[in-house]
């Protein structure tokens, strides 16, 4: 808090007033550290920018979305600094949606060069970009979508980044990362109270994981209308949502899940994701068509360890599909998962409404999109 | 390796080839359209036609990402094509800056596509494309979004419900007395300012009352309605002074003082209501000049004006609009002003007038921003929801091209709740047996439209016996083209006009019902112009197509049967999403983000709302 006060004092009286508000909020609310951190970051952002409020031009540009989430939420979106690490098809969608929404700054990190297959789902790229750095090539088109957003690029490998690097961001979002990278990022983001997202797609499937630590938000609900003509009053209630870590969510024992629950509430994309990561962990690469048999063996060994008794849940035809598509991306699946993920990030910035808790799986064969809520310390997670 | 390697790996060669060789039509290049066109060219669709009549506006740019600032005022269809071609130069896109209802887009033209994808924002065009796809027997994927919610589903003749199988929500109407005499909510005052006052002062006051309110003529309010008619008449007289210095005061005194005093004199009306308090021009003019107080955000539209600010704005915008109207009338005395939410003078006027009225009736005043939402029925649309729905549309398209049309599911995007489903699936429903749109026979009619009168069509085609190649209907028929009545037993004004004189050209569809037959859904005649020289054996016309409705296998689709009670809720929900024009004051199932499905148990969620606990289908 010392740092906050010093900075804000420099910036003038108005900010000192706000610091006092933030401090008293912290004193009075025991579980509000995450909220205060975000409050602090938002105001830091404002303090360093000349323009504190949304201009009339911005209000005209963002008119329709402001009608949905309000000016204050737009103000928070405008001041957010977001990292998207890994920009492939899914990253294209996430960056497009966030930049259109008018975030403050976007940092795109990707060390890899563009290859021809990338053009299949990555609309920010053209054939002329083949061989160039993927982040730099995409950033030009990302910037063209909205000149108001500060778009930055970073060509370094995320594995090489020191922990302190992530402190400049209000939200960290990583795509197509390996599981150990995701675990490291989740832990360091948690230590710094930075909301963390990890996501990927493979073929017809995709997932989102998020760790929002202790997330404070406002739930708006409509009161029941009493008389015929009365307009129902809107009631805003503060809520707190507690999240568990990525590791804790993966530790869950699934032996309590009944056959019916497995069929109706658990997405096939979930065990496919797990088997895919297991393979990557063992071989340091993603599986290909030639690895079908080994994927089958992995399923037989690994899923029972997690407590899945019924292996027909992920039958051989699904293993075949996984082998063929584990390292592919198609545009519609990227659009669906990237749309939902960007909306979640906007929601978390706005501090309104319940976010996804804490896994989402898309299965393009069934057409289903299911939330798996895994709670720390609870064996039953699917209500 | 190529740009298509991933698509081939996921779809397989066969489906990939079918996608590449298919011809698709995308109707609409707006919110969903921009996302969809991107997905289509990336997914390997090669032959795409795009139709949109609209041009690009600044408020589109936060979500319609194929457009940028330099494209404002240009054709959406053309710019969308150019932008999307950069994503895949191998795609063959044809763009039409045109209305999908234009005659060039005939049934024959629709037949040239394997798949039609709707990306529309209005009910009228959706209905039209639905009808054309049924007539051409082409599968249609319908989609829509509102705020965080969206849906996509397949419509196929004789297999699924069509767009018109379920009734759509019509705009909310208010009883005339609520609007004119006893408002109790901001929306009542806004409707009064926009639909009554604006039209009376600047529009066509001779025209009958707006459709925005309902005429109730119970005995109780008959007297009040009479009094209101007198008030309207008095206002008309005051209008003659338009342009004079006293005009503003005269209008103000009438509507905010005199009319309110008259209402107050009706004591019975205020027994159980808060009585209004009239405002006085001189009193308000004498108050301290308002200091434009800026609110926290500093945006002028977000700020709720105080009474003095409303007063100033009322007088000022009345003058501006009056000047415009008088100027317009110099060109042509029949010119009028029509309310438009994007007309700043009109919005200033409606905001000021509605807030003054709200003050009188002790109703909360609203900011110009809020008044615009309500007066303009603005449906907030965002990029993310559109992106998700456009993705789902392509996934449905894959299924159709893969020969799995009957396995497609109606898919909803919900808001996050405690339930597992974020994308919720529902089996397609069967066509409604009595649907006038999809259960009607479509018959192609080739005829010379320049030389055939409506009467000769009746004699030679409609009433002629089936033995002689006619339809064999009785003389008592009703003929409609869309909503336009062309002929019935009491209306034969058009009988001697030729078809082309009635604008019945290629692709137009005539619905003919036999009034002698109970519940007749009639037949649709799909017109195609042909001279007798080109017709077989020199006949004067040629009919083609099924003469009876296709028989549906009753068990062909949808294992589940709906509860009677759920029917309306489902209709309301779909309509709210489907027509893209939810009236401002309506609350539908979709509004709170809870989409309920049948067959499931009911539960109370953490907010005390009754929700259906849903389960995924078992197949």
Short mmCIF file of N, CA and C in Angstrom, two decimals, chain A residues 6-140:
data_model
loop_
_atom_site.label_atom_id
_atom_site.label_comp_id
_atom_site.label_asym_id
_atom_site.label_seq_id
_atom_site.Cartn_x
_atom_site.Cartn_y
_atom_site.Cartn_z
N UNK A 6 2.31 6.59 -2.39
CA UNK A 6 3.33 7.48 -2.93
C UNK A 6 2.97 7.88 -4.35
N UNK A 7 2.70 6.86 -5.15
CA UNK A 7 2.38 7.12 -6.55
C UNK A 7 1.18 8.04 -6.70
N UNK A 8 0.19 7.75 -5.90
CA UNK A 8 -1.05 8.48 -6.07
C UNK A 8 -0.94 9.91 -5.56
N UNK A 9 -0.10 10.09 -4.54
CA UNK A 9 0.09 11.44 -4.02
C UNK A 9 0.70 12.34 -5.10
N UNK A 10 1.64 11.75 -5.82
CA UNK A 10 2.28 12.50 -6.89
C UNK A 10 1.24 12.95 -7.91
N UNK A 11 0.28 12.09 -8.12
CA UNK A 11 -0.67 12.38 -9.17
C UNK A 11 -1.77 13.36 -8.75
N UNK A 12 -1.80 13.75 -7.53
CA UNK A 12 -2.74 14.80 -7.17
C UNK A 12 -3.78 14.38 -6.15
N UNK A 13 -4.48 15.38 -5.72
CA UNK A 13 -5.41 15.26 -4.61
C UNK A 13 -6.50 14.22 -4.86
N UNK A 14 -7.03 14.26 -6.04
CA UNK A 14 -8.14 13.39 -6.38
C UNK A 14 -7.81 11.92 -6.13
N UNK A 15 -6.59 11.56 -6.47
CA UNK A 15 -6.20 10.17 -6.32
C UNK A 15 -5.96 9.79 -4.88
N UNK A 16 -5.54 10.76 -4.09
CA UNK A 16 -5.37 10.48 -2.66
C UNK A 16 -6.72 10.12 -2.06
N UNK A 17 -7.72 10.86 -2.46
CA UNK A 17 -9.08 10.58 -2.00
C UNK A 17 -9.45 9.13 -2.33
N UNK A 18 -9.12 8.75 -3.54
CA UNK A 18 -9.49 7.39 -3.95
C UNK A 18 -8.69 6.34 -3.21
N UNK A 19 -7.46 6.67 -2.88
CA UNK A 19 -6.65 5.73 -2.11
C UNK A 19 -7.29 5.48 -0.77
N UNK A 20 -7.77 6.57 -0.17
CA UNK A 20 -8.43 6.43 1.13
C UNK A 20 -9.60 5.48 1.02
N UNK A 21 -10.36 5.64 -0.05
CA UNK A 21 -11.48 4.74 -0.26
C UNK A 21 -10.98 3.30 -0.35
N UNK A 22 -9.94 3.12 -1.12
CA UNK A 22 -9.41 1.77 -1.31
C UNK A 22 -8.92 1.20 0.01
N UNK A 23 -8.24 2.02 0.80
CA UNK A 23 -7.71 1.54 2.08
C UNK A 23 -8.84 1.16 3.01
N UNK A 24 -9.83 2.03 3.10
CA UNK A 24 -10.91 1.72 4.05
C UNK A 24 -11.66 0.49 3.58
N UNK A 25 -11.75 0.33 2.27
CA UNK A 25 -12.41 -0.86 1.76
C UNK A 25 -11.65 -2.10 2.23
N UNK A 26 -10.33 -2.00 2.16
CA UNK A 26 -9.50 -3.13 2.54
C UNK A 26 -9.64 -3.45 4.01
N UNK A 27 -9.70 -2.43 4.82
CA UNK A 27 -9.82 -2.62 6.25
C UNK A 27 -11.14 -3.31 6.59
N UNK A 28 -12.18 -2.88 5.90
CA UNK A 28 -13.50 -3.38 6.27
C UNK A 28 -13.86 -4.72 5.65
N UNK A 29 -13.14 -5.10 4.64
CA UNK A 29 -13.48 -6.37 3.99
C UNK A 29 -12.30 -7.32 4.10
N UNK A 30 -12.54 -8.38 4.82
CA UNK A 30 -11.45 -9.30 5.11
C UNK A 30 -10.93 -9.99 3.84
N UNK A 31 -11.81 -10.36 2.95
CA UNK A 31 -11.40 -11.19 1.81
C UNK A 31 -11.22 -10.39 0.53
N UNK A 32 -10.94 -9.12 0.67
CA UNK A 32 -11.00 -8.28 -0.53
C UNK A 32 -9.64 -7.94 -1.13
N UNK A 33 -8.64 -8.74 -0.85
CA UNK A 33 -7.31 -8.37 -1.36
C UNK A 33 -7.27 -8.35 -2.88
N UNK A 34 -7.91 -9.33 -3.48
CA UNK A 34 -7.90 -9.38 -4.95
C UNK A 34 -8.59 -8.16 -5.51
N UNK A 35 -9.68 -7.81 -4.90
CA UNK A 35 -10.44 -6.65 -5.35
C UNK A 35 -9.59 -5.39 -5.23
N UNK A 36 -8.90 -5.27 -4.10
CA UNK A 36 -8.08 -4.08 -3.87
C UNK A 36 -6.94 -4.03 -4.88
N UNK A 37 -6.38 -5.16 -5.15
CA UNK A 37 -5.29 -5.22 -6.10
C UNK A 37 -5.77 -4.69 -7.45
N UNK A 38 -6.95 -5.15 -7.84
CA UNK A 38 -7.45 -4.73 -9.14
C UNK A 38 -7.84 -3.25 -9.11
N UNK A 39 -8.39 -2.85 -8.01
CA UNK A 39 -8.76 -1.46 -7.83
C UNK A 39 -7.51 -0.59 -7.98
N UNK A 40 -6.48 -1.06 -7.36
CA UNK A 40 -5.21 -0.35 -7.37
C UNK A 40 -4.65 -0.27 -8.78
N UNK A 41 -4.67 -1.41 -9.47
CA UNK A 41 -4.13 -1.43 -10.82
C UNK A 41 -4.92 -0.51 -11.74
N UNK A 42 -6.22 -0.57 -11.64
CA UNK A 42 -7.07 0.25 -12.49
C UNK A 42 -6.72 1.72 -12.30
N UNK A 43 -6.57 2.09 -11.04
CA UNK A 43 -6.33 3.50 -10.77
C UNK A 43 -4.90 3.92 -11.11
N UNK A 44 -4.02 2.96 -11.00
CA UNK A 44 -2.66 3.22 -11.47
C UNK A 44 -2.70 3.55 -12.96
N UNK A 45 -3.46 2.71 -13.68
CA UNK A 45 -3.59 2.90 -15.12
C UNK A 45 -4.11 4.29 -15.43
N UNK A 46 -5.12 4.67 -14.70
CA UNK A 46 -5.70 6.00 -14.91
C UNK A 46 -4.67 7.08 -14.61
N UNK A 47 -3.94 6.85 -13.53
CA UNK A 47 -3.02 7.88 -13.09
C UNK A 47 -1.93 8.13 -14.12
N UNK A 48 -1.54 7.06 -14.81
CA UNK A 48 -0.46 7.23 -15.77
C UNK A 48 -0.97 7.72 -17.12
N UNK A 49 -2.27 7.66 -17.33
CA UNK A 49 -2.81 8.13 -18.60
C UNK A 49 -3.36 9.54 -18.44
N UNK A 50 -3.19 10.34 -19.46
CA UNK A 50 -3.70 11.70 -19.45
C UNK A 50 -5.22 11.68 -19.36
N UNK A 51 -5.80 10.81 -20.16
CA UNK A 51 -7.23 10.80 -20.32
C UNK A 51 -7.87 9.86 -19.32
N UNK A 52 -8.53 10.41 -18.34
CA UNK A 52 -9.08 9.59 -17.28
C UNK A 52 -10.42 8.98 -17.69
N UNK A 53 -11.19 9.72 -18.45
CA UNK A 53 -12.54 9.26 -18.73
C UNK A 53 -12.71 8.95 -20.21
N UNK A 54 -13.79 8.25 -20.49
CA UNK A 54 -14.14 7.93 -21.87
C UNK A 54 -14.56 9.20 -22.59
N UNK A 55 -14.05 9.37 -23.79
CA UNK A 55 -14.40 10.57 -24.56
C UNK A 55 -15.72 10.36 -25.28
N UNK A 56 -16.26 11.46 -25.81
CA UNK A 56 -17.51 11.37 -26.57
C UNK A 56 -17.33 10.48 -27.80
N UNK A 57 -16.15 10.55 -28.42
CA UNK A 57 -15.87 9.72 -29.59
C UNK A 57 -15.91 8.24 -29.24
N UNK A 58 -15.30 7.92 -28.10
CA UNK A 58 -15.31 6.52 -27.67
C UNK A 58 -16.72 6.07 -27.34
N UNK A 59 -17.48 6.96 -26.72
CA UNK A 59 -18.87 6.61 -26.38
C UNK A 59 -19.65 6.30 -27.65
N UNK A 60 -19.36 7.01 -28.75
CA UNK A 60 -20.07 6.75 -30.01
C UNK A 60 -19.62 5.42 -30.62
N UNK A 61 -18.30 5.18 -30.58
CA UNK A 61 -17.76 3.94 -31.14
C UNK A 61 -18.26 2.71 -30.37
N UNK A 62 -18.23 2.82 -29.04
CA UNK A 62 -18.59 1.67 -28.21
C UNK A 62 -20.05 1.70 -27.77
N UNK A 63 -20.86 2.52 -28.45
CA UNK A 63 -22.25 2.74 -28.03
C UNK A 63 -23.01 1.46 -27.69
N UNK A 64 -22.99 0.49 -28.60
CA UNK A 64 -23.82 -0.68 -28.40
C UNK A 64 -23.39 -1.51 -27.19
N UNK A 65 -22.07 -1.69 -27.02
CA UNK A 65 -21.63 -2.50 -25.89
C UNK A 65 -21.82 -1.76 -24.57
N UNK A 66 -21.70 -0.42 -24.59
CA UNK A 66 -21.95 0.35 -23.36
C UNK A 66 -23.41 0.17 -22.95
N UNK A 67 -24.29 0.05 -23.93
CA UNK A 67 -25.69 -0.20 -23.60
C UNK A 67 -25.87 -1.55 -22.93
N UNK A 68 -24.92 -2.44 -23.12
CA UNK A 68 -25.02 -3.77 -22.49
C UNK A 68 -24.35 -3.79 -21.13
N UNK A 69 -23.09 -3.30 -21.03
CA UNK A 69 -22.39 -3.46 -19.75
C UNK A 69 -22.15 -2.15 -19.01
N UNK A 70 -22.53 -1.04 -19.58
CA UNK A 70 -22.46 0.23 -18.85
C UNK A 70 -21.13 0.96 -19.01
N UNK A 71 -21.14 2.27 -18.70
CA UNK A 71 -19.96 3.11 -18.90
C UNK A 71 -18.83 2.72 -17.94
N UNK A 72 -19.20 2.40 -16.69
CA UNK A 72 -18.14 2.10 -15.73
C UNK A 72 -17.36 0.86 -16.13
N UNK A 73 -18.07 -0.16 -16.62
CA UNK A 73 -17.38 -1.37 -17.07
C UNK A 73 -16.48 -1.03 -18.26
N UNK A 74 -16.97 -0.18 -19.16
CA UNK A 74 -16.17 0.20 -20.32
C UNK A 74 -14.91 0.93 -19.87
N UNK A 75 -15.06 1.73 -18.82
CA UNK A 75 -13.93 2.45 -18.26
C UNK A 75 -12.86 1.46 -17.76
N UNK A 76 -13.29 0.40 -17.09
CA UNK A 76 -12.33 -0.59 -16.58
C UNK A 76 -11.69 -1.36 -17.73
N UNK A 77 -12.49 -1.69 -18.73
CA UNK A 77 -11.97 -2.40 -19.90
C UNK A 77 -10.90 -1.54 -20.56
N UNK A 78 -11.18 -0.26 -20.66
CA UNK A 78 -10.29 0.68 -21.32
C UNK A 78 -8.94 0.80 -20.63
N UNK A 79 -8.92 0.54 -19.34
CA UNK A 79 -7.69 0.70 -18.58
C UNK A 79 -6.94 -0.62 -18.36
N UNK A 80 -7.42 -1.70 -18.97
CA UNK A 80 -6.82 -3.00 -18.69
C UNK A 80 -5.63 -3.30 -19.60
N UNK A 81 -4.58 -3.85 -19.00
CA UNK A 81 -3.41 -4.30 -19.76
C UNK A 81 -3.42 -5.82 -19.77
N UNK A 82 -3.49 -6.40 -20.94
CA UNK A 82 -3.72 -7.84 -21.04
C UNK A 82 -2.59 -8.50 -21.84
N UNK A 83 -2.16 -9.65 -21.34
CA UNK A 83 -1.18 -10.46 -22.05
C UNK A 83 -1.88 -11.65 -22.71
N UNK A 84 -1.69 -11.80 -24.02
CA UNK A 84 -2.11 -13.03 -24.68
C UNK A 84 -0.84 -13.71 -25.17
N UNK A 85 -0.49 -14.81 -24.51
CA UNK A 85 0.73 -15.53 -24.85
C UNK A 85 0.36 -16.71 -25.73
N UNK A 86 0.92 -16.74 -26.93
CA UNK A 86 0.58 -17.79 -27.88
C UNK A 86 -0.52 -17.30 -28.79
N UNK A 87 -0.17 -16.96 -30.04
CA UNK A 87 -1.22 -16.49 -30.94
C UNK A 87 -1.30 -17.39 -32.16
N UNK A 88 -2.22 -18.38 -32.04
CA UNK A 88 -2.57 -19.20 -33.20
C UNK A 88 -4.04 -18.89 -33.51
N UNK A 89 -4.79 -19.85 -34.01
CA UNK A 89 -6.18 -19.58 -34.37
C UNK A 89 -7.00 -19.05 -33.20
N UNK A 90 -6.85 -19.71 -32.04
CA UNK A 90 -7.58 -19.28 -30.86
C UNK A 90 -7.13 -17.89 -30.41
N UNK A 91 -5.81 -17.68 -30.45
CA UNK A 91 -5.27 -16.36 -30.07
C UNK A 91 -5.77 -15.25 -30.98
N UNK A 92 -5.91 -15.55 -32.28
CA UNK A 92 -6.46 -14.57 -33.22
C UNK A 92 -7.84 -14.11 -32.77
N UNK A 93 -8.67 -15.07 -32.42
CA UNK A 93 -10.04 -14.76 -32.00
C UNK A 93 -10.06 -13.95 -30.71
N UNK A 94 -9.25 -14.37 -29.74
CA UNK A 94 -9.23 -13.68 -28.45
C UNK A 94 -8.77 -12.23 -28.65
N UNK A 95 -7.67 -12.05 -29.41
CA UNK A 95 -7.13 -10.70 -29.62
C UNK A 95 -8.13 -9.83 -30.38
N UNK A 96 -8.75 -10.38 -31.40
CA UNK A 96 -9.77 -9.62 -32.16
C UNK A 96 -10.86 -9.12 -31.22
N UNK A 97 -11.40 -10.02 -30.42
CA UNK A 97 -12.53 -9.65 -29.56
C UNK A 97 -12.13 -8.64 -28.50
N UNK A 98 -10.94 -8.79 -27.92
CA UNK A 98 -10.52 -7.87 -26.85
C UNK A 98 -10.21 -6.48 -27.42
N UNK A 99 -9.57 -6.45 -28.59
CA UNK A 99 -9.21 -5.16 -29.17
C UNK A 99 -10.47 -4.42 -29.65
N UNK A 100 -11.42 -5.16 -30.21
CA UNK A 100 -12.67 -4.51 -30.61
C UNK A 100 -13.39 -3.93 -29.39
N UNK A 101 -13.31 -4.64 -28.27
CA UNK A 101 -13.99 -4.19 -27.06
C UNK A 101 -13.34 -2.94 -26.47
N UNK A 102 -12.10 -2.64 -26.87
CA UNK A 102 -11.46 -1.40 -26.44
C UNK A 102 -10.66 -1.50 -25.15
N UNK A 103 -9.88 -2.58 -24.99
CA UNK A 103 -9.00 -2.67 -23.82
C UNK A 103 -7.90 -1.62 -23.93
N UNK A 104 -7.18 -1.41 -22.82
CA UNK A 104 -6.13 -0.38 -22.81
C UNK A 104 -4.93 -0.81 -23.63
N UNK A 105 -4.32 -1.94 -23.25
CA UNK A 105 -3.19 -2.42 -24.03
C UNK A 105 -3.23 -3.93 -24.15
N UNK A 106 -2.70 -4.41 -25.26
CA UNK A 106 -2.62 -5.85 -25.52
C UNK A 106 -1.18 -6.18 -25.84
N UNK A 107 -0.62 -7.13 -25.10
CA UNK A 107 0.72 -7.62 -25.42
C UNK A 107 0.57 -9.02 -26.00
N UNK A 108 1.06 -9.20 -27.23
CA UNK A 108 0.98 -10.50 -27.88
C UNK A 108 2.36 -11.13 -27.82
N UNK A 109 2.44 -12.28 -27.19
CA UNK A 109 3.74 -12.95 -27.05
C UNK A 109 3.74 -14.26 -27.81
N UNK A 110 4.69 -14.43 -28.69
CA UNK A 110 4.82 -15.71 -29.41
C UNK A 110 6.20 -15.76 -30.03
N UNK A 111 7.00 -16.79 -29.73
CA UNK A 111 8.36 -16.85 -30.27
C UNK A 111 8.44 -17.52 -31.63
N UNK A 112 7.35 -18.11 -32.12
CA UNK A 112 7.46 -18.99 -33.29
C UNK A 112 7.27 -18.26 -34.61
N UNK A 113 7.84 -18.83 -35.69
CA UNK A 113 7.61 -18.26 -37.03
C UNK A 113 6.31 -18.79 -37.63
N UNK A 114 5.78 -18.01 -38.56
CA UNK A 114 4.54 -18.40 -39.24
C UNK A 114 4.83 -19.54 -40.21
N UNK A 115 3.99 -20.58 -40.17
CA UNK A 115 4.09 -21.66 -41.16
C UNK A 115 2.80 -21.68 -41.99
N UNK A 116 2.86 -22.37 -43.12
CA UNK A 116 1.72 -22.30 -44.05
C UNK A 116 0.42 -22.80 -43.44
N UNK A 117 0.47 -23.84 -42.59
CA UNK A 117 -0.76 -24.35 -41.98
C UNK A 117 -1.46 -23.31 -41.12
N UNK A 118 -0.68 -22.35 -40.61
CA UNK A 118 -1.28 -21.31 -39.78
C UNK A 118 -2.37 -20.54 -40.51
N UNK A 119 -2.23 -20.44 -41.85
CA UNK A 119 -3.18 -19.64 -42.61
C UNK A 119 -4.58 -20.24 -42.63
N UNK A 120 -4.69 -21.50 -42.21
CA UNK A 120 -5.99 -22.17 -42.20
C UNK A 120 -6.98 -21.57 -41.22
N UNK A 121 -6.50 -21.08 -40.09
CA UNK A 121 -7.44 -20.53 -39.09
C UNK A 121 -7.02 -19.16 -38.58
N UNK A 122 -5.83 -18.69 -39.03
CA UNK A 122 -5.34 -17.42 -38.48
C UNK A 122 -5.53 -16.30 -39.49
N UNK A 123 -6.64 -15.59 -39.32
CA UNK A 123 -7.05 -14.62 -40.32
C UNK A 123 -6.22 -13.34 -40.30
N UNK A 124 -5.40 -13.16 -39.28
CA UNK A 124 -4.54 -11.98 -39.26
C UNK A 124 -3.30 -12.16 -40.16
N UNK A 125 -3.11 -13.38 -40.68
CA UNK A 125 -1.90 -13.66 -41.46
C UNK A 125 -2.21 -13.85 -42.95
N UNK A 126 -1.20 -13.53 -43.79
CA UNK A 126 -1.30 -13.85 -45.21
C UNK A 126 -0.03 -14.62 -45.60
N UNK A 127 -0.01 -15.09 -46.86
CA UNK A 127 1.14 -15.88 -47.30
C UNK A 127 2.45 -15.11 -47.19
N UNK A 128 2.35 -13.79 -47.32
CA UNK A 128 3.56 -12.96 -47.23
C UNK A 128 4.19 -13.02 -45.83
N UNK A 129 3.43 -13.49 -44.84
CA UNK A 129 3.94 -13.51 -43.47
C UNK A 129 4.71 -14.78 -43.12
N UNK A 130 4.68 -15.77 -44.02
CA UNK A 130 5.32 -17.05 -43.72
C UNK A 130 6.80 -16.82 -43.43
N UNK A 131 7.24 -17.36 -42.29
CA UNK A 131 8.63 -17.18 -41.88
C UNK A 131 8.84 -16.05 -40.89
N UNK A 132 7.90 -15.09 -40.88
CA UNK A 132 8.03 -13.99 -39.92
C UNK A 132 7.59 -14.46 -38.53
N UNK A 133 7.93 -13.67 -37.53
CA UNK A 133 7.47 -13.99 -36.18
C UNK A 133 5.94 -13.87 -36.13
N UNK A 134 5.32 -14.86 -35.50
CA UNK A 134 3.86 -14.94 -35.51
C UNK A 134 3.20 -13.76 -34.79
N UNK A 135 3.78 -13.34 -33.67
CA UNK A 135 3.20 -12.22 -32.92
C UNK A 135 3.32 -10.92 -33.71
N UNK A 136 4.49 -10.70 -34.29
CA UNK A 136 4.71 -9.45 -35.02
C UNK A 136 3.86 -9.37 -36.27
N UNK A 137 3.73 -10.51 -36.97
CA UNK A 137 2.93 -10.52 -38.19
C UNK A 137 1.46 -10.24 -37.87
N UNK A 138 0.96 -10.86 -36.83
CA UNK A 138 -0.46 -10.67 -36.48
C UNK A 138 -0.73 -9.27 -35.95
N UNK A 139 0.25 -8.72 -35.21
CA UNK A 139 0.01 -7.47 -34.49
C UNK A 139 -0.39 -6.32 -35.43
N UNK A 140 0.12 -6.32 -36.65
CA UNK A 140 -0.19 -5.23 -37.58
C UNK A 140 -1.70 -5.21 -37.87
#
